[in-house]
CSV table of C-alpha atoms in Angstrom, one decimal:
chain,number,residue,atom,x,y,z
A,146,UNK,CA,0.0,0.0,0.0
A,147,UNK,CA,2.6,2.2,0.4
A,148,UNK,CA,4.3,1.8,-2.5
A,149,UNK,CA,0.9,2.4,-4.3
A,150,UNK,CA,1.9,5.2,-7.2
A,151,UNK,CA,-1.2,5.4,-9.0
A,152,UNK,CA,-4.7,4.9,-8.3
A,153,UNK,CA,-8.0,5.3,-10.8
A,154,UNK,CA,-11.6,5.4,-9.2
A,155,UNK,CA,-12.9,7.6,-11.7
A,156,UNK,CA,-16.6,6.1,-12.9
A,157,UNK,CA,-18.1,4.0,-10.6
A,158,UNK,CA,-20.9,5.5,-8.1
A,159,UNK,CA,-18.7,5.9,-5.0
A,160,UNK,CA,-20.4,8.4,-2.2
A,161,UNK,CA,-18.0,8.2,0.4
A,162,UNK,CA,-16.7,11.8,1.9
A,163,UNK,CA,-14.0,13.2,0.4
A,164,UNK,CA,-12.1,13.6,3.2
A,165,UNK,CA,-12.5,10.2,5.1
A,166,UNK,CA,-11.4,8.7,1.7
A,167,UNK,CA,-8.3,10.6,1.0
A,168,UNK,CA,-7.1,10.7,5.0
A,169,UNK,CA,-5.5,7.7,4.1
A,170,UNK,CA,-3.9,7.9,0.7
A,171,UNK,CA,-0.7,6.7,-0.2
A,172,UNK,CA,1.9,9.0,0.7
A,173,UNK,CA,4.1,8.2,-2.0
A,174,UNK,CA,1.1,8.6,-4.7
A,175,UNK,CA,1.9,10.2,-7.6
A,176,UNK,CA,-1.3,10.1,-9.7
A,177,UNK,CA,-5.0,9.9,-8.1
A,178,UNK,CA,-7.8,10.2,-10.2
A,179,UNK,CA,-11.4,9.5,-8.7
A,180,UNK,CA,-13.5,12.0,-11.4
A,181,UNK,CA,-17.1,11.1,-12.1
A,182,UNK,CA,-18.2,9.8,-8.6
A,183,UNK,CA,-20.7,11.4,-6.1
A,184,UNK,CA,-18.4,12.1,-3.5
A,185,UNK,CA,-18.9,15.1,-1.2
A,186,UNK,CA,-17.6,16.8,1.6
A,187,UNK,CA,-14.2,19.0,1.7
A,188,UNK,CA,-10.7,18.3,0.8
A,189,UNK,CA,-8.8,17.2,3.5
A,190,UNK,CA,-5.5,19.6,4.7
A,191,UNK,CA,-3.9,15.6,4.5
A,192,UNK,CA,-3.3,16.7,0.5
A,193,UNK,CA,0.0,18.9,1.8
A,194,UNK,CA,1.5,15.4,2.9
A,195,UNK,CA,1.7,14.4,-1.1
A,196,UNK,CA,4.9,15.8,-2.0
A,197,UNK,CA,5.1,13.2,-4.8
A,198,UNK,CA,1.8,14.2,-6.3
A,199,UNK,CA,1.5,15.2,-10.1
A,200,UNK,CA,-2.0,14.7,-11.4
A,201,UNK,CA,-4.7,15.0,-8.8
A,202,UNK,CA,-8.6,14.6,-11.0
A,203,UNK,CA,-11.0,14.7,-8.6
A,204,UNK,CA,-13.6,16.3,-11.2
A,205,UNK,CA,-17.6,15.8,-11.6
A,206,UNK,CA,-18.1,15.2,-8.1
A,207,UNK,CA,-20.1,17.2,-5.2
A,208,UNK,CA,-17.5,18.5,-3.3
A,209,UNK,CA,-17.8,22.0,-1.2
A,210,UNK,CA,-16.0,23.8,1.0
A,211,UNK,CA,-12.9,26.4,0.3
A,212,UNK,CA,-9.4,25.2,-1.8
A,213,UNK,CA,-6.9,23.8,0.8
A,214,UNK,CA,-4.1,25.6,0.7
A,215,UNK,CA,-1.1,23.2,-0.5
A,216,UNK,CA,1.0,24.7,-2.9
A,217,UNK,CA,3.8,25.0,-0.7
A,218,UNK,CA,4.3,21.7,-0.3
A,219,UNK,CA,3.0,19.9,-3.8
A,220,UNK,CA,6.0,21.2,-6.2
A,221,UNK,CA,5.3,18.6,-8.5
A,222,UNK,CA,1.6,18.7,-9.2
A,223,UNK,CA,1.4,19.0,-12.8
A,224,UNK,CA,-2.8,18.7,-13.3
A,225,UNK,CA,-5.0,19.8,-10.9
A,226,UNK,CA,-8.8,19.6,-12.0
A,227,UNK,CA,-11.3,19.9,-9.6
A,228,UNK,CA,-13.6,20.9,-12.2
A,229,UNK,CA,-17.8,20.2,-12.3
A,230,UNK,CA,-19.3,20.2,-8.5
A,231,UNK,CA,-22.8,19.8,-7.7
A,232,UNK,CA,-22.3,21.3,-4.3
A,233,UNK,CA,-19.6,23.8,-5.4
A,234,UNK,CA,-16.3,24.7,-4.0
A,235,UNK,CA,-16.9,27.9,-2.5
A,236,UNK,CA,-14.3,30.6,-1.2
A,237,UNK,CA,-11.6,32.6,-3.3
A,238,UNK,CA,-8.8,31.1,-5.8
A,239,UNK,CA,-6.2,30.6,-3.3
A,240,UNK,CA,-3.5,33.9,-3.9
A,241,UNK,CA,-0.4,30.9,-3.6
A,242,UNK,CA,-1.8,29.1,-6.6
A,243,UNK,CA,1.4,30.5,-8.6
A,244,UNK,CA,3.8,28.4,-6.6
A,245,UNK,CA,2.7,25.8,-8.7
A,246,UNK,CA,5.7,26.1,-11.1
A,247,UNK,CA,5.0,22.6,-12.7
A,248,UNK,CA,1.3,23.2,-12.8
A,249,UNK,CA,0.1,22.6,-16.8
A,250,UNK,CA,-3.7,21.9,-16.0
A,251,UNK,CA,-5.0,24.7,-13.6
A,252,UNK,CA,-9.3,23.3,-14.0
A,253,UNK,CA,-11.7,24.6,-11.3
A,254,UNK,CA,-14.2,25.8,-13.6
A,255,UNK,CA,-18.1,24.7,-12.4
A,256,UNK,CA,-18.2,25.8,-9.1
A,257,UNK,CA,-18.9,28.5,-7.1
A,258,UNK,CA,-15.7,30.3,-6.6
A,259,UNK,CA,-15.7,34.1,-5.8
A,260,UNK,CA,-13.7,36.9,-5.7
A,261,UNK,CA,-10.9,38.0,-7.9
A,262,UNK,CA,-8.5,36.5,-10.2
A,263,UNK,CA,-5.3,37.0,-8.3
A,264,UNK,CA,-2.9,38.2,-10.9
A,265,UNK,CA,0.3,35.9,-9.5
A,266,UNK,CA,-1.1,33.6,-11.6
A,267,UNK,CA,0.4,35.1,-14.9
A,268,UNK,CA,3.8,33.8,-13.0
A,269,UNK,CA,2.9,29.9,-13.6
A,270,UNK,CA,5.8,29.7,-16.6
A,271,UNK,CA,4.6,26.1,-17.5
A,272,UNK,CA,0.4,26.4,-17.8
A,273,UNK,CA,-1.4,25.7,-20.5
A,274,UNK,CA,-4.8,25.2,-19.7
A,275,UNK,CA,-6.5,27.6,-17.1
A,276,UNK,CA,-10.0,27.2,-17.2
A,277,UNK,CA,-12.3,29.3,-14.2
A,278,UNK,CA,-15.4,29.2,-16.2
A,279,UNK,CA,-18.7,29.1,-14.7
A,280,UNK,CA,-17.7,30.8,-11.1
A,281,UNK,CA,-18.2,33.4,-9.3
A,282,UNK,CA,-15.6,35.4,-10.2
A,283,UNK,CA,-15.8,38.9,-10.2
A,284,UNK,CA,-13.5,42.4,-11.1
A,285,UNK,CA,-11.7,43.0,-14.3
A,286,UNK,CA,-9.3,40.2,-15.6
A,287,UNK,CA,-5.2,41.0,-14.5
A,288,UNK,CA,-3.0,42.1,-16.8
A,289,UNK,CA,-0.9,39.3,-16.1
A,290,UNK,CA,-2.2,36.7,-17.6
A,291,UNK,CA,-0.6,37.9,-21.0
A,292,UNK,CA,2.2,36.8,-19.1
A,293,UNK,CA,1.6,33.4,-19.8
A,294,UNK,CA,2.6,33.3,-23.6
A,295,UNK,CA,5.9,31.4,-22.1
A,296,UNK,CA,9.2,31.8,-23.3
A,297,UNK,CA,12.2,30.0,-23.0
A,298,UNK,CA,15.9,31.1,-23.5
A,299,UNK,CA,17.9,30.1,-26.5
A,300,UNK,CA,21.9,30.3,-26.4
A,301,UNK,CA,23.3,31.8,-29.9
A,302,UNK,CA,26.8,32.4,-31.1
A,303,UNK,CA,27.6,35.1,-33.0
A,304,UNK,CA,31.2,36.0,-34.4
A,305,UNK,CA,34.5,34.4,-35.4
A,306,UNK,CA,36.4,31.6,-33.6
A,307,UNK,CA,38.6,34.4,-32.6
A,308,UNK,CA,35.9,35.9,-30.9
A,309,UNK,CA,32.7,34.5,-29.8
A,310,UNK,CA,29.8,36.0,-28.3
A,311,UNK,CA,27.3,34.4,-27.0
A,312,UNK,CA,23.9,36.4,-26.3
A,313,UNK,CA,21.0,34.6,-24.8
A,314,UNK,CA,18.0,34.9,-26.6
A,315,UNK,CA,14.1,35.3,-25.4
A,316,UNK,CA,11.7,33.5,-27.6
A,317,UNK,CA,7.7,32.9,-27.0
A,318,UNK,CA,6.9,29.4,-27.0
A,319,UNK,CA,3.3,30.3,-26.6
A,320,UNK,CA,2.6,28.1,-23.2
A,321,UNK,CA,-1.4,29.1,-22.7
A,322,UNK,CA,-3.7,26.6,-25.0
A,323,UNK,CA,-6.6,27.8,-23.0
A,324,UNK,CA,-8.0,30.2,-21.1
A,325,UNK,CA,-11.6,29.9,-20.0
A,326,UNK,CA,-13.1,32.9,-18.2
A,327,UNK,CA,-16.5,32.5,-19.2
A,328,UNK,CA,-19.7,32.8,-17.5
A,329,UNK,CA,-18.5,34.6,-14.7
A,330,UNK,CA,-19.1,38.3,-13.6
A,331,UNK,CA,-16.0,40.2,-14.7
A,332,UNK,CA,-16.1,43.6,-15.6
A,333,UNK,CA,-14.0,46.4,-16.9
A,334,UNK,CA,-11.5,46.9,-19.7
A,335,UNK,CA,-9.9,43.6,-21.2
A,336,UNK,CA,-6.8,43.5,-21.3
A,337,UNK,CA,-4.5,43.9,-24.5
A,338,UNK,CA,-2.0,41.5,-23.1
A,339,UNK,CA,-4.6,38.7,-23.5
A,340,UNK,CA,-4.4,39.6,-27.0
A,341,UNK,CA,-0.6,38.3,-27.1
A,342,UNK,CA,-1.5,35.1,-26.1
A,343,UNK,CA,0.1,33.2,-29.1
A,344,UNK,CA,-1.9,29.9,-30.2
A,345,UNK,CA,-4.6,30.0,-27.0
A,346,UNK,CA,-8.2,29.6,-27.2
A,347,UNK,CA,-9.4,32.8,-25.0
A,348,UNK,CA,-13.1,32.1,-23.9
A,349,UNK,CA,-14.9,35.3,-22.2
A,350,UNK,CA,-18.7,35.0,-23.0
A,351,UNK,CA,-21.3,35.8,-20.0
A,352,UNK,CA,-19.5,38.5,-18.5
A,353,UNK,CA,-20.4,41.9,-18.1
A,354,UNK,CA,-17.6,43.8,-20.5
A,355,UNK,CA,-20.3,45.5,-22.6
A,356,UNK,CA,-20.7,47.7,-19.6
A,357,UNK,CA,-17.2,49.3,-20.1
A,358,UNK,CA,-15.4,49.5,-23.6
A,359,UNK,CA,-14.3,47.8,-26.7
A,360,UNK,CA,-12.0,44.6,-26.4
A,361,UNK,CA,-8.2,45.3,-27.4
A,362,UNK,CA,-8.0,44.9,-31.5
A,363,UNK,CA,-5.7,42.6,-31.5
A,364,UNK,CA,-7.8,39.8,-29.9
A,365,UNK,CA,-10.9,41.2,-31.7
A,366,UNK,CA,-8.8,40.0,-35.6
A,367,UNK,CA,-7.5,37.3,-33.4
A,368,UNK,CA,-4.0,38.1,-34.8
A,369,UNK,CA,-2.3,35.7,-32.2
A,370,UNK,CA,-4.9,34.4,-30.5
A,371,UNK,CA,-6.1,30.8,-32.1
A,372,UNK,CA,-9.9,31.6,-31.2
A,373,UNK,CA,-11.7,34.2,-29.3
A,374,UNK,CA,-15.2,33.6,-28.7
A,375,UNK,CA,-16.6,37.3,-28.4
A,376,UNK,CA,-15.2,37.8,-31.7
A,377,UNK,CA,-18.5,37.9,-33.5
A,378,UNK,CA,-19.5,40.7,-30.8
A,379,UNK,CA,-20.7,43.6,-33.0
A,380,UNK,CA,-20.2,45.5,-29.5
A,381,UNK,CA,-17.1,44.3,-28.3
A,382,UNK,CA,-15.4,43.9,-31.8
A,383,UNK,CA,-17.3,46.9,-33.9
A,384,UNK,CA,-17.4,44.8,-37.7
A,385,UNK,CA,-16.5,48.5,-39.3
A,386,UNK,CA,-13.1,48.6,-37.1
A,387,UNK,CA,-12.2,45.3,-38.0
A,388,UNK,CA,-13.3,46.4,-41.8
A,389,UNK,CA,-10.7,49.2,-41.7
A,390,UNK,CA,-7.8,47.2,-39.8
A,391,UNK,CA,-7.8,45.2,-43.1
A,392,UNK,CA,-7.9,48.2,-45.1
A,393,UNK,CA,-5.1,49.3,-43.4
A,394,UNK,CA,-2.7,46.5,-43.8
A,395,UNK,CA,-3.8,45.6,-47.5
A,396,UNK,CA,-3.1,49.5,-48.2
A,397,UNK,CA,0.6,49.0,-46.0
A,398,UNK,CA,-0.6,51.3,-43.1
A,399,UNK,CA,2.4,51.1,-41.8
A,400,UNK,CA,3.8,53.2,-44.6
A,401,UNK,CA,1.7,55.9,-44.5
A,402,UNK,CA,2.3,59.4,-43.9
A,403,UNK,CA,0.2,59.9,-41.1
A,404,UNK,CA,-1.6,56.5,-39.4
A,405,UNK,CA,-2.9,58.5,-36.2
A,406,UNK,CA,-4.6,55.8,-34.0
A,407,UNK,CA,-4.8,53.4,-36.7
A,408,UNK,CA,-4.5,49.9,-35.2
A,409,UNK,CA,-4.6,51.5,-31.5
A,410,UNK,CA,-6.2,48.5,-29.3
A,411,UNK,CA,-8.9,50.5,-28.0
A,412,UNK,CA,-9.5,53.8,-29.8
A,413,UNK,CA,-12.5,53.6,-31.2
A,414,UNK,CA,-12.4,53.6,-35.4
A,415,UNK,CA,-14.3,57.0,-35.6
A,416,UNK,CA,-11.3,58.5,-34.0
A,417,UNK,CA,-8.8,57.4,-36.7
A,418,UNK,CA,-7.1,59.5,-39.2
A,419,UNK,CA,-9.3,60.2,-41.9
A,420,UNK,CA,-12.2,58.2,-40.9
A,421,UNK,CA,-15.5,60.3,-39.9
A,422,UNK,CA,-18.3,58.7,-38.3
A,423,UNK,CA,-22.4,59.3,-37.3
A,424,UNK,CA,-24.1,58.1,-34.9
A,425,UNK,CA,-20.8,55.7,-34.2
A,426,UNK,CA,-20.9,54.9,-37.9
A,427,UNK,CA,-18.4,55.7,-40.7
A,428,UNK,CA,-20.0,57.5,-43.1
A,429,UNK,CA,-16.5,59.1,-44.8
A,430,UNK,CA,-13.2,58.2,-45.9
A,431,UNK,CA,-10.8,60.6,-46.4
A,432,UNK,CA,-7.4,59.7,-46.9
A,433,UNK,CA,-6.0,61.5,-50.2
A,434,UNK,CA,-2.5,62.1,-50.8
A,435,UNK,CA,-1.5,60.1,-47.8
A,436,UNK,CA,1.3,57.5,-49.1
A,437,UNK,CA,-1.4,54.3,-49.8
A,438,UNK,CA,-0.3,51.5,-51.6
A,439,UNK,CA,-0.4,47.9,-52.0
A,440,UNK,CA,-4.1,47.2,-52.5
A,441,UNK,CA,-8.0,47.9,-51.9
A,442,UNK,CA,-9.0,45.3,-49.3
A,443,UNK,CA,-12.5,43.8,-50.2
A,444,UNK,CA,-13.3,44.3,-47.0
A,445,UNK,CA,-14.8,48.0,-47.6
A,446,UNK,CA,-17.6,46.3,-48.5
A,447,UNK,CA,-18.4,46.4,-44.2
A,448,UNK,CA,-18.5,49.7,-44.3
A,449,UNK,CA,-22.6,49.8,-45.1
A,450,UNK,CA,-23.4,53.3,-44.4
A,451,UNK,CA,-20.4,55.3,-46.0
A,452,UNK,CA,-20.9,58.0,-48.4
A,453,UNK,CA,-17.7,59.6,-49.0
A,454,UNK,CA,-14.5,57.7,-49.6
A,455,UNK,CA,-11.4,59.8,-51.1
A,456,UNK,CA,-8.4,57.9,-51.6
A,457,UNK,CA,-7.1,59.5,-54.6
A,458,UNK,CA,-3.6,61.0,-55.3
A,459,UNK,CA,-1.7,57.9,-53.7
A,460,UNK,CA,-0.8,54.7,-55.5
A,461,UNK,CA,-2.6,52.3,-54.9
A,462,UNK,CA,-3.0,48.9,-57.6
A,463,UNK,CA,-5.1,46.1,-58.2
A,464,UNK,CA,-8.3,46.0,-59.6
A,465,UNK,CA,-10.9,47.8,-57.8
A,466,UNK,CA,-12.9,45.1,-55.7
A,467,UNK,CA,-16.6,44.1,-56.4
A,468,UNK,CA,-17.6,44.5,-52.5
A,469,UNK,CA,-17.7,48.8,-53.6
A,470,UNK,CA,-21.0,47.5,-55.3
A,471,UNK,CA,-22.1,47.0,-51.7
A,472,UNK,CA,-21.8,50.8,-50.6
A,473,UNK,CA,-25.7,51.6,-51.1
A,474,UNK,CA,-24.9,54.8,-49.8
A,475,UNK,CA,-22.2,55.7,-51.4
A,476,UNK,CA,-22.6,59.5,-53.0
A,477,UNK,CA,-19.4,60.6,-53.5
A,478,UNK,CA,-16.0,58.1,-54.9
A,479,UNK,CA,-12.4,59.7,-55.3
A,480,UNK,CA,-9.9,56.7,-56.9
A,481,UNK,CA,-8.1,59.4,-59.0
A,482,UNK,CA,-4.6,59.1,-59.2
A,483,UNK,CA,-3.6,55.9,-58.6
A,484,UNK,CA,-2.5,52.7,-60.1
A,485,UNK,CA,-5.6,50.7,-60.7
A,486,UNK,CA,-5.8,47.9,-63.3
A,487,UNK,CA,-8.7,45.7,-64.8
A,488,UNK,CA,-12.4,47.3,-65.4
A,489,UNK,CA,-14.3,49.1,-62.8
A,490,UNK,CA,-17.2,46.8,-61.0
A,491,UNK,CA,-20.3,46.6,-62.9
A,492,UNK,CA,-21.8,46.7,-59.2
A,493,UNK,CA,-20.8,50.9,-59.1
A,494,UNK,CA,-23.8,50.8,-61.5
A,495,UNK,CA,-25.8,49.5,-59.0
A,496,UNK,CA,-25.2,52.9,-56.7
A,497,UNK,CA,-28.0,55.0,-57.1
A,498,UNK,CA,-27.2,57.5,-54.7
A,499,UNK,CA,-24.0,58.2,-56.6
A,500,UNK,CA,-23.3,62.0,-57.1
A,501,UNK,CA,-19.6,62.0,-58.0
A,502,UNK,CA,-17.0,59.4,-59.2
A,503,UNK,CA,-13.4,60.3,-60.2
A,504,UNK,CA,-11.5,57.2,-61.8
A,505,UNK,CA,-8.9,59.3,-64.2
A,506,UNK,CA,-5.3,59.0,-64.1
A,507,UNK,CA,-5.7,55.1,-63.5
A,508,UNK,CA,-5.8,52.4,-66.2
A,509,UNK,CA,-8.9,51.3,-65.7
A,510,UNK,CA,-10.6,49.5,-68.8
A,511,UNK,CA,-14.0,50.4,-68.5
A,512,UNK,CA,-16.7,51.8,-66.2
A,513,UNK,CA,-20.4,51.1,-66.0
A,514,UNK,CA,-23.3,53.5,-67.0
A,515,UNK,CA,-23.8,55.4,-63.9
A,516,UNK,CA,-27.1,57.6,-64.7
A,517,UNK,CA,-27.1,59.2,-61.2
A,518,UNK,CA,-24.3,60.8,-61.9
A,519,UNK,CA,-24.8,65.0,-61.7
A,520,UNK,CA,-23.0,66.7,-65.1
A,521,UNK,CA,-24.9,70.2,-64.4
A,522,UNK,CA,-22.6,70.5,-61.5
A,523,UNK,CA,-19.4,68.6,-61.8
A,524,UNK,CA,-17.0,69.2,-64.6
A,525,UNK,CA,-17.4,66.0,-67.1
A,526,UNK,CA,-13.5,65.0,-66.5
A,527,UNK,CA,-14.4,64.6,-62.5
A,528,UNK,CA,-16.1,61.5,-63.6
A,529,UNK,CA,-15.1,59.9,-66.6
A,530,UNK,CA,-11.9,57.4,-66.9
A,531,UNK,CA,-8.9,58.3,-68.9
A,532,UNK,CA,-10.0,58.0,-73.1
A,533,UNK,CA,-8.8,54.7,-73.6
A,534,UNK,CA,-6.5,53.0,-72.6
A,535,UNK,CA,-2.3,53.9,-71.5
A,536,UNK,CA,-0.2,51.3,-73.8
A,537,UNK,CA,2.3,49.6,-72.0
């Protein structure tokens, strides 16, 4: 018995109290799974005696009571899910959770767990799956949780064999497969770290962040998140801001002469350079003369109640996407001056509220019959293409 290293109760109907049960485990145990049983009661303060312990799966049970604390004396607990109680562990997340170094599995989610999330937790340099979901957690969520992207330090050489250097480098490893905040009460502003969480599954639905602002951008285009699940949240993630993040990288933002507040995490889109909004809608474009290139992301077809886009004197090329077609409200469309290809789309036809369209000094092909179009007051070359076509 004392020898015993690993022990599996999990599925059978056993209703003994926690406690008597696990009063006299093994001492040298090293693995103890008992998940999907009816036991109840508290966990024994015994558990600190387990020094050898690194999976400990006592989940889908009916359990109660507060976390005992044993992280000082567990080092080598690897998965801890206590996950799925009837009764509910009650009480706060134990504050000397992060003393867990070896800790991978972090699972208490299905309980009734208040309190905050104690930030300490973005020290555990080895987790990969924290899931709190379905608690009673409360606050806003620590910034240092975007601590647990991981990262692990690579020795380099750089130089001759007369003289060698050696420089330590810091690479992200991307630790954090899942965070699972869900169904909880947290509030305030998320935070942009959790963004940064490189390959992890970030789950934050049933909350109460509408009440506060927009979530960082970066988790909103999931850029190195795997999958956020508030991403089709017109209010958290606004579908014209992610609209005009694409516009901006197909266009090489980063190139431009002035970007102000483009891409910032939380600034709403309204506020960027050049964009102009109504009723926290963009309804104007304007970004003439302002170093564009690269492309015209399709993806201005989101922006469903703009009527003025200027991009002319700047160079961008492609073809002019079909999604323009979508811009019912478009009145007035600047392209001027730039390097576009290939025949307008027959959808700019389709734009009856069009007032204005300037395509010259491209080499555009050919441009539907727009009959909209207002010749008493603009001059006919404002809206006419080049005659014929630039040879090569």
């Amino acid at each position: 018995f004392q020898t015993l290293r690993f022990c599996d109760l999990s599925n059978n109907a056993i209703q003994n109290d926690a406690s008597d049960l696990l009063k006299n485990i093994p001492p040298n145990i090293e693995q103890f799974l008992a998940s999907n049983n009816q036991m109840h009661g508290n966990l024994p303060a015994s558990l600190n005696s387990l020094s050898k312990l690194s999976q400990f799966d006592m989940s889908s049970n009916a359990l109660s009571g507060s976390l005992p604390g044993f992280a000082d004396s567990i080092l080598s607990l690897q998965q801890l899910d206590l996950s799925n109680q009837t009764n509910g562990l009650t009480g706060t997340i134990p504050e000397d959770l992060w003393r867990f170094q070896s800790l991978k599995i972090l699972n208490l989610a299905g309980n009734k767990l208040g309190g905050s999330i104690p930030p300490a937790i973005g020290n555990m340099a080895v987790l990969e799956v924290l899931d709190l979901s379905n608690n009673l957690v409360k606050t806003s969520i620590p910034s240092e949780l975007g601590m647990l992207v991981g990262e692990y330090n690579v020795l380099t050489y750089n130089g001759s064999e007369c003289a060698k250097i050696y420089v330590f480098v810091y690479i992200s490893t991307g630790t954090l497969k899942r965070l699972g905040l869900a169904n909880n009460t947290l509030s305030g502003v998320i935070p942009s770290q959790i963004g940064q969480l490189q390959g992890a599954a970030v789950l934050l639905n049933g909350n109460l962040f509408h009440n506060s602002s927009i979530a960082p951008l970066s988790l909103c285009l999931e850029r190195e998140v795997k999958y956020f699940d508030l991403v089709n949240d017109t209010t958290l993630c606004p579908i014209e801001r992610n609209a005009l993040s694409d516009f901006y990288g197909s266009a090489k933002g980063a190139e431009w002469t002035d970007g102000s507040l483009w891409l910032d995490e939380y600034a709403s889109c309204c506020d960027w350079k050049g964009v102009t909004c109504e009723n926290n809608q963009v309804t104007q474009l304007n970004l003439t003369n302002n170093g564009l290139s690269g492309k015209l992301s399709d993806s201005i077809g989101h922006l469903t109640f703009i009527e003025v886009m200027d991009l002319s004197d700047n160079d961008i090329k492609g073809s002019i996407p079909t999604e323009i077609g979508l811009l019912s409200e478009l009145t007035y469309l600047r392209l001027s001056y730039n390097a576009f290809t290939g025949a307008a789309p027959e959808g700019l036809g389709e734009l009856t509220q069009m007032k204005l369209l300037q395509l010259q000094s491209n080499r555009i092909t050919e441009v539907p019959n727009i009959p909209e179009l207002d010749e008493s007051k603009y001059d006919t070359s404002t809206f006419v293409t080049d005659c014929g076509v630039p040879s090569a």
